[in-house]
Amino acid sequence: MQPERSCLAIVLAAGEGTRMKSRRPKVLHQVAGRSLLGHALSAVAEAGADAVAVVISSERPEVGTEALKLLPAARIATQHERRGTAHAALAAREALAAGHEDVLIAFADTPLVQPETFTALRGALAGGAAVAVLGFEARDPTGYGRLVEQGGKLEAIVEHKDATPEQREIRLCNAGLMALAGEHALTILEAIGCENAQCEFYLTDAVAIARARGLDAVVLTAPESEVQGVNDRAQLAAAEAEFQRRKRHAVMLEGATLIAPETVFFSHDTQIGRDVVIEPNVIFGPGVSVADEAVIHAFSHLEGAKVGAGASVGPYGRLRPGTVLAEKAKVGNFVEVKAAEIGPGAKINHLTYIGDASVGAAANIGAGTITCNYDGFSKSKTTIGEGAFVGSNSSLVAPLTIGAGAYVGSGSVITSDVAPDAFAVGRGRQVDKPGWAKTFREAAAARKAAKKAAE
Ligand code: UD1
Ligand code: CA
């Protein structure tokens, strides 16, 4: 990165996106729990952009709203007519005129470009190039702009529809995004005309214009998987698959064991510590961190949760937003936890719902315990003290406090606070009737026999 060079990133997000067949703008669809636009914004920010302009279409103002939510300092520029990539970039004219040293142009529908790639394009500008483009070897180059080189130098980019048959043989294609030296960016963009049939202003013409002015244009390359764009739902799924492949790999290289990596799905922001074991079929929604040596057993679903060191979740565990498991806490099978802090070493092993609660260290919550936190209007809190023991199949009607070290008898419905070290039971008292069952059986059998005889 060149922190000493100022950088403007222009993120083009004014596409039609009609092939998504969606009411939602294309760039607001998600990969790994983050919008395509969010991926692009985060990559340019990580590459050191200190100003970001997002070009949206006047028909899709919600794209601007999302951009400002993710990056309040972003400038929103509106492209009123869709007249090509250079026309779109020029919608950010004001930002361009501010005189940044580097200008990055990114596509909001290309979510997998790594920050390092943008950094490398900036590096080419620092090395004296006026234009740095990103190329890739396309398996099928149809539809892409071709990079035309002469004597090892980039001469021009020719769009597929304007290319000669010989140019169409070129497999080195334009990924789309590029970097322009700030001192030339505005004049180059303004010099781009629309000689093509549709009168579209092609950003790609920046190369030929720079070359005609005796300026340098260079090509950097990236794997095709990094520059794949999203135009329809199938490509959205392909981008998701690539993101997951990368994230799984990174998580494993950081010291976590994934028994069947291809069945584990991460969010863009999932944090996994060392010596964590993740069993098959686990899904992470946004906002999850898992500390060292924790185990996430099979078929668990986690979102907005912090899992402490050495803690254990599942199999079939569900952690919802606001869950914090302290170290060595245990949340077992068919247990749902929401907005609750579970203390160190506490155990909630089976078939339980704990919501809007705090559970003290080493407390034991029996199978089938339910915090009754909602009365149809508002949520109330349950506090369970350290070392408390809640017997199986108890309903804890919030608001409620169960003191440290207290016992709750199995099958209770607890509606008022339990003092520390006390015992509380709230259920019908057991009635025993010796011999009742035998008498009942004999009478019932006699009735049945009499009925049969009468038939
Ligand atoms: C572009 C490149 C092509 C490259 C390909 C890679 C140009 C002229 N062509 O073609 O060389 O191989 O990407 O995928 O740049 N956009 C706007 N306003 C517009 C037009 C486009 O905001 O008026 C935005 C789109 O939302 C999209 C990006 O610019 O994010 C690319 O536009 P698109 O029409 O998809 O360009 P391609 O024809 O794919
Ligand atoms: Ca495209």
XYZ file of C-alpha atoms and ligand atoms in Angstrom:
495
model
C 0.000 0.000 0.000
C 1.131 3.554 -0.610
C -0.337 5.460 2.320
C 1.421 8.620 1.208
C -0.580 8.716 -2.059
C -4.180 9.911 -1.814
C -6.722 7.702 -3.510
C -10.257 8.125 -4.821
C -12.278 5.003 -5.557
C -15.259 5.272 -7.879
C -17.586 2.312 -7.446
C -19.931 1.870 -10.422
C -23.283 0.611 -9.208
C -25.734 1.953 -11.777
C -26.248 -1.323 -13.634
C -29.670 -2.523 -14.771
C -29.438 -5.958 -13.186
C -32.550 -7.148 -15.022
C -31.233 -10.706 -15.313
C -31.516 -11.125 -11.556
C -35.347 -11.046 -12.023
C -35.637 -9.338 -8.675
C -37.339 -6.364 -7.066
C -34.080 -5.767 -5.271
C -31.243 -3.960 -7.105
C -28.583 -6.432 -8.220
C -25.768 -4.943 -6.152
C -27.825 -5.312 -2.959
C -27.989 -9.083 -3.321
C -25.666 -10.814 -0.897
C -22.618 -13.032 -0.878
C -21.687 -14.426 2.552
C -24.161 -12.154 4.293
C -22.886 -8.928 2.764
C -24.183 -7.057 -0.275
C -22.162 -7.149 -3.499
C -21.792 -3.397 -3.056
C -20.500 -3.960 0.488
C -17.811 -6.327 -0.809
C -16.631 -3.744 -3.347
C -16.647 -0.928 -0.778
C -14.688 -2.947 1.721
C -12.059 -3.995 -0.845
C -11.359 -0.430 -2.007
C -11.304 0.827 1.584
C -8.779 -1.865 2.504
C -6.692 -0.875 -0.497
C -6.362 2.559 1.078
C -9.002 4.632 -0.735
C -9.480 7.731 1.361
C -12.404 9.009 -0.697
C -15.122 6.843 -2.208
C -17.764 7.871 -4.728
C -20.598 5.470 -5.499
C -22.330 5.941 -8.850
C -25.972 4.921 -8.690
C -28.853 5.114 -11.117
C -31.677 7.562 -10.413
C -34.118 4.616 -10.594
C -32.432 2.812 -7.702
C -31.970 5.337 -4.856
C -31.896 2.477 -2.311
C -28.394 1.639 -3.569
C -27.245 5.058 -2.324
C -28.959 4.497 1.018
C -27.128 1.190 1.457
C -23.797 2.757 0.442
C -24.198 5.495 3.065
C -25.146 2.948 5.693
C -21.962 0.993 5.018
C -19.735 3.987 4.484
C -21.197 7.257 5.815
C -18.358 9.248 4.248
C -19.155 8.002 0.725
C -20.244 10.507 -1.903
C -23.235 9.422 -3.898
C -23.223 10.437 -7.576
C -26.201 9.787 -9.811
C -26.004 8.634 -13.408
C -29.296 9.687 -14.984
C -28.942 7.746 -18.224
C -27.080 4.486 -18.723
C -24.567 5.474 -21.350
C -21.578 3.317 -20.540
C -18.835 2.796 -18.002
C -16.890 5.998 -18.786
C -20.098 8.037 -18.644
C -20.819 6.427 -15.260
C -17.327 7.254 -13.953
C -17.786 10.870 -15.030
C -20.896 11.138 -12.856
C -18.310 11.394 -10.063
C -16.732 14.407 -11.776
C -16.703 16.535 -8.622
C -14.791 13.914 -6.700
C -12.417 13.483 -9.656
C -11.701 17.199 -9.693
C -10.530 17.095 -6.067
C -7.095 16.057 -7.303
C -6.368 12.635 -5.814
C -3.128 10.988 -6.909
C -4.682 7.583 -7.603
C -8.128 6.877 -9.006
C -9.542 3.358 -8.749
C -12.610 2.409 -10.745
C -14.385 -0.632 -9.329
C -17.552 -2.480 -10.401
C -20.104 -3.074 -7.652
C -21.182 -6.346 -9.263
C -17.717 -7.930 -9.018
C -17.509 -8.880 -5.345
C -14.463 -11.146 -5.165
C -11.690 -8.733 -6.121
C -9.099 -8.766 -3.355
C -7.846 -5.549 -1.744
C -4.302 -6.649 -2.693
C -5.303 -6.523 -6.351
C -6.434 -2.903 -6.065
C -3.234 -2.201 -4.147
C -1.198 -3.736 -6.973
C -2.969 -1.516 -9.536
C -2.100 1.488 -7.379
C 1.477 0.228 -7.259
C 1.585 0.390 -11.076
C 0.513 4.053 -10.933
C 3.199 4.751 -8.356
C 5.609 3.170 -10.842
C 4.675 5.747 -13.484
C 1.777 4.223 -15.428
C -1.151 6.496 -16.324
C -3.554 3.578 -16.714
C -3.368 0.166 -15.038
C -5.892 -2.426 -16.141
C -6.636 -5.842 -14.753
C -6.546 -8.741 -17.181
C -7.414 -12.405 -16.887
C -7.211 -15.485 -19.092
C -10.829 -16.245 -19.856
C -11.959 -19.840 -20.308
C -14.569 -18.404 -22.655
C -13.696 -14.861 -23.736
C -17.040 -14.209 -25.444
C -18.467 -10.855 -24.383
C -15.342 -9.523 -22.706
C -13.130 -6.683 -23.863
C -9.812 -7.976 -25.309
C -6.439 -6.585 -24.275
C -4.537 -5.726 -27.429
C -0.764 -5.650 -26.899
C 1.999 -4.671 -29.249
C 5.655 -5.340 -28.512
C 4.716 -6.290 -24.933
C 2.889 -3.005 -24.411
C -0.826 -2.556 -23.920
C -2.149 -0.592 -26.893
C -5.901 -0.709 -26.540
C -8.906 -2.586 -25.208
C -11.388 -3.656 -27.839
C -14.890 -4.631 -26.809
C -16.033 -8.038 -28.034
C -18.724 -6.634 -30.280
C -16.248 -4.253 -31.939
C -13.386 -6.757 -32.234
C -12.004 -8.166 -35.505
C -11.921 -11.973 -35.905
C -8.151 -11.944 -35.110
C -8.724 -9.851 -31.976
C -11.445 -12.261 -30.882
C -8.752 -14.977 -30.769
C -7.106 -13.105 -27.859
C -7.841 -14.827 -24.576
C -6.406 -12.112 -22.327
C -9.531 -10.203 -21.335
C -10.388 -7.051 -19.469
C -11.715 -7.615 -15.956
C -13.289 -4.160 -16.149
C -11.962 -2.372 -13.103
C -8.901 -0.157 -13.552
C -6.683 2.464 -12.004
C -5.966 5.904 -13.493
C -3.325 8.403 -12.489
C -5.208 11.238 -10.822
C -3.410 13.962 -12.752
C -4.712 12.559 -16.061
C -7.950 10.851 -14.989
C -10.434 13.627 -15.671
C -8.952 14.705 -19.002
C -8.714 11.110 -20.222
C -12.300 10.346 -19.219
C -13.534 13.544 -20.859
C -11.728 12.663 -24.069
C -13.637 9.385 -24.393
C -16.198 9.605 -27.183
C -18.926 7.293 -28.399
C -17.927 6.195 -31.868
C -19.693 2.853 -31.448
C -23.177 2.056 -32.729
C -24.978 2.436 -29.376
C -23.179 5.686 -28.534
C -21.892 4.179 -25.305
C -18.929 5.795 -23.577
C -16.427 3.002 -22.966
C -14.081 3.273 -19.998
C -11.854 0.874 -21.894
C -11.029 3.624 -24.413
C -8.919 5.203 -21.652
C -6.072 2.922 -22.736
C -5.881 4.045 -26.387
C -6.257 7.690 -25.338
C -3.444 7.453 -22.804
C -1.205 5.696 -25.335
C -1.923 8.346 -27.988
C -0.724 10.928 -25.497
C 2.515 9.045 -24.971
C 1.469 7.839 -21.516
C 2.034 4.329 -20.232
C -0.694 1.723 -19.851
C 0.055 -1.545 -18.067
C -1.728 -4.830 -17.479
C -1.778 -6.786 -14.252
C -3.413 -10.165 -14.150
C -5.695 -11.974 -11.756
C -7.265 -15.428 -11.783
C -10.652 -15.553 -13.489
C -12.261 -16.712 -10.215
C -11.359 -13.364 -8.644
C -12.897 -11.170 -11.328
C -16.114 -13.080 -11.978
C -19.092 -10.746 -12.112
C -22.658 -11.343 -11.015
C -25.410 -10.875 -13.554
C -27.895 -13.597 -12.625
C -28.697 -15.881 -9.689
C -26.528 -18.694 -11.022
C -23.519 -16.359 -11.069
C -24.507 -15.146 -7.598
C -24.292 -18.761 -6.384
C -20.954 -19.187 -8.178
C -19.589 -16.098 -6.400
C -20.874 -17.431 -3.077
C -19.166 -20.782 -3.719
C -15.867 -19.088 -4.515
C -16.108 -16.871 -1.433
C -16.804 -19.898 0.782
C -13.940 -21.863 -0.777
C -11.536 -19.040 0.059
C -12.850 -18.436 3.553
C -12.715 -22.134 4.483
C -9.165 -22.302 3.260
C -8.173 -19.192 5.244
C -9.858 -20.476 8.416
C -8.018 -23.813 8.154
C -4.667 -22.119 7.509
C -5.266 -20.096 10.683
C -5.416 -23.307 12.708
C -9.010 -24.515 12.804
C -10.054 -28.057 11.903
C -12.947 -28.411 9.482
C -13.860 -32.042 9.129
C -15.900 -31.526 5.961
C -15.033 -27.993 4.849
C -17.374 -28.026 1.863
C -20.372 -28.312 4.219
C -19.493 -25.337 6.432
C -20.770 -21.891 5.439
C -19.215 -18.728 6.802
C -20.284 -15.122 6.842
C -17.937 -12.463 5.461
C -17.023 -11.444 9.023
C -16.804 -14.799 10.848
C -13.820 -14.996 13.187
C -12.485 -18.409 14.123
C -9.664 -19.001 16.602
C -6.993 -21.668 16.797
C -7.645 -25.321 17.513
C -11.339 -24.772 16.984
C -13.074 -27.844 15.587
C -16.032 -27.337 13.296
C -17.960 -30.477 12.475
C -19.934 -30.937 9.247
C -22.996 -28.921 8.252
C -22.557 -25.774 10.285
C -23.835 -22.360 9.182
C -22.473 -19.033 10.410
C -24.623 -15.937 9.938
C -23.128 -12.462 10.362
C -21.381 -11.357 13.543
C -19.965 -14.581 14.956
C -16.639 -15.084 16.684
C -15.398 -18.409 18.011
C -12.459 -18.374 20.429
C -9.641 -20.912 20.636
C -10.353 -24.580 21.275
C -14.106 -24.287 21.065
C -16.016 -27.068 19.301
C -18.984 -26.462 17.044
C -20.715 -29.780 16.585
C -22.619 -30.835 13.492
C -25.779 -29.118 12.212
C -25.453 -25.976 14.303
C -26.585 -22.508 13.223
C -24.941 -19.425 14.727
C -25.502 -15.709 14.166
C -24.537 -12.618 16.158
C -22.867 -14.777 18.805
C -19.583 -14.909 20.686
C -18.366 -18.365 21.588
C -15.749 -18.392 24.348
C -12.565 -20.435 24.523
C -13.131 -24.144 24.961
C -16.915 -23.768 24.763
C -19.038 -26.332 22.985
C -22.122 -25.904 20.818
C -24.483 -28.539 19.418
C -24.937 -30.876 17.674
C -28.057 -29.075 16.456
C -27.320 -25.968 18.509
C -28.814 -22.627 17.590
C -27.191 -19.406 18.766
C -29.122 -16.262 17.881
C -27.979 -12.625 18.071
C -26.785 -11.399 21.425
C -25.552 -14.762 22.656
C -22.289 -14.683 24.577
C -20.868 -17.989 25.772
C -18.070 -17.638 28.300
C -15.186 -20.068 28.315
C -16.029 -23.753 28.583
C -19.764 -23.078 28.546
C -21.751 -25.884 26.986
C -24.832 -25.561 24.808
C -25.989 -28.985 23.693
C -28.392 -30.539 21.240
C -31.653 -28.800 20.315
C -30.851 -25.800 22.471
C -31.677 -22.268 21.312
C -30.044 -19.275 22.976
C -30.891 -15.635 22.199
C -29.676 -12.374 23.806
C -28.180 -14.232 26.736
C -24.881 -14.411 28.530
C -23.898 -17.880 29.603
C -21.230 -17.954 32.302
C -18.004 -19.958 32.395
C -18.581 -23.692 32.559
C -22.380 -23.372 32.631
C -24.221 -26.292 31.017
C -27.392 -26.169 28.969
C -27.228 -29.581 27.471
C -30.556 -30.536 25.941
C -33.822 -29.284 24.439
C -33.926 -25.816 25.947
C -34.753 -22.206 25.098
C -32.838 -19.484 26.918
C -33.755 -15.968 25.752
C -33.140 -12.521 27.284
C -31.248 -14.075 30.146
C -28.028 -14.340 32.023
C -26.823 -17.647 33.391
C -24.091 -17.639 36.029
C -20.878 -19.614 36.059
C -21.212 -23.389 36.424
C -25.006 -23.258 36.561
C -26.782 -26.364 35.274
C -29.924 -25.953 33.227
C -31.882 -29.184 32.911
C -33.369 -30.643 29.754
C -36.505 -28.962 28.498
C -36.084 -25.712 30.442
C -37.817 -22.734 28.860
C -37.423 -19.074 29.735
C -40.895 -17.605 29.170
C -39.547 -14.239 28.096
C -42.417 -12.888 26.001
C -45.994 -12.106 26.965
C -47.095 -11.117 23.474
C -46.162 -7.471 24.060
C -42.756 -7.175 25.655
C -39.680 -9.191 26.512
C -38.557 -9.726 30.112
C -35.299 -10.871 31.593
C -34.358 -14.004 33.499
C -31.291 -13.975 35.731
C -29.904 -17.263 36.964
C -27.124 -17.079 39.543
C -23.826 -18.936 39.697
C -24.013 -22.605 40.453
C -27.821 -22.675 40.329
C -29.495 -25.932 39.298
C -32.686 -25.815 37.276
C -34.481 -29.173 37.170
C -35.644 -30.579 33.854
C -38.759 -29.369 32.109
C -39.107 -26.151 34.061
C -40.780 -22.991 32.805
C -39.133 -19.841 34.106
C -41.655 -17.019 33.780
C -39.771 -13.729 33.335
C -39.052 -11.253 34.823
C -37.372 -13.608 37.229
C -34.239 -14.005 39.318
C -32.987 -17.346 40.555
C -30.315 -16.798 43.171
C -26.833 -18.284 43.166
C -26.717 -21.884 44.302
C -30.519 -22.253 44.307
C -32.349 -25.418 43.188
C -35.490 -25.531 41.103
C -37.447 -28.785 41.195
C -38.108 -30.550 37.905
C -41.299 -29.735 36.075
C -41.771 -26.427 37.876
C -43.467 -23.318 36.624
C -41.503 -20.631 38.459
C -43.224 -17.244 38.606
C -41.500 -15.522 41.507
C -37.882 -14.961 42.466
C -35.934 -17.744 44.162
C -33.489 -16.733 46.923
C -29.840 -17.819 46.777
C -29.321 -21.379 48.019
C -33.121 -21.904 48.332
C -35.182 -24.697 46.817
C -38.276 -23.843 44.800
C -40.797 -26.184 43.292
C -43.973 -25.151 41.510
C -46.059 -28.099 40.327
C -48.999 -30.264 41.456
C -48.111 -32.461 44.416
C -47.804 -36.166 43.632
C -50.694 -38.419 44.788
C -50.067 -42.180 45.293
C -52.907 -44.748 45.316
C -51.604 -48.249 46.140
C -53.169 -51.004 43.999
C -55.159 -48.512 41.911
C -53.704 -49.630 38.590
C -54.437 -53.305 39.178
C -58.066 -52.577 40.174
C -58.469 -50.341 37.133
C -57.104 -52.981 34.750
C -59.296 -55.760 36.131
C -62.468 -53.676 35.979
C -61.727 -52.516 32.436
C -60.968 -56.061 31.244
C -64.229 -57.339 32.790
C -66.244 -54.613 31.002
C -64.648 -55.480 27.675
C -65.313 -59.242 28.118
C -68.989 -58.591 29.038
C -69.449 -56.455 25.937
C -67.957 -59.155 23.688
C -70.174 -61.866 25.218
C -73.266 -59.747 24.507
C -72.494 -59.486 20.789
C -17.117 -4.244 -19.127
C -15.914 -3.805 -19.946
C -15.309 -5.026 -20.654
C -14.930 -6.056 -19.634
C -16.143 -6.421 -18.785
C -15.746 -7.326 -17.639
C -16.373 -1.521 -20.691
C -16.784 -0.682 -21.836
N -16.341 -2.830 -20.926
O -18.095 -4.706 -20.063
O -14.166 -4.645 -21.360
O -14.427 -7.211 -20.266
O -16.728 -5.234 -18.191
O -16.882 -7.819 -16.965
O -16.074 -1.015 -19.647
N -22.261 0.662 -15.384
C -22.836 1.815 -14.942
N -23.390 2.657 -15.876
C -23.370 2.388 -17.190
C -22.786 1.196 -17.626
C -22.228 0.350 -16.705
O -22.850 2.085 -13.741
O -23.886 3.213 -17.948
C -21.653 -0.249 -14.392
C -22.421 -1.557 -14.212
O -23.315 -1.457 -13.132
C -21.333 -2.552 -13.901
C -20.121 -1.999 -14.629
O -20.371 -0.636 -14.855
O -21.042 -2.555 -12.511
C -19.831 -2.748 -15.947
O -20.862 -2.530 -16.859
P -21.339 -3.617 -17.898
O -22.392 -3.035 -18.743
O -21.653 -4.884 -17.182
O -20.004 -3.794 -18.773
P -19.640 -5.001 -19.702
O -20.376 -4.898 -20.968
O -19.735 -6.266 -18.953
Ca -20.727 -6.967 -16.935
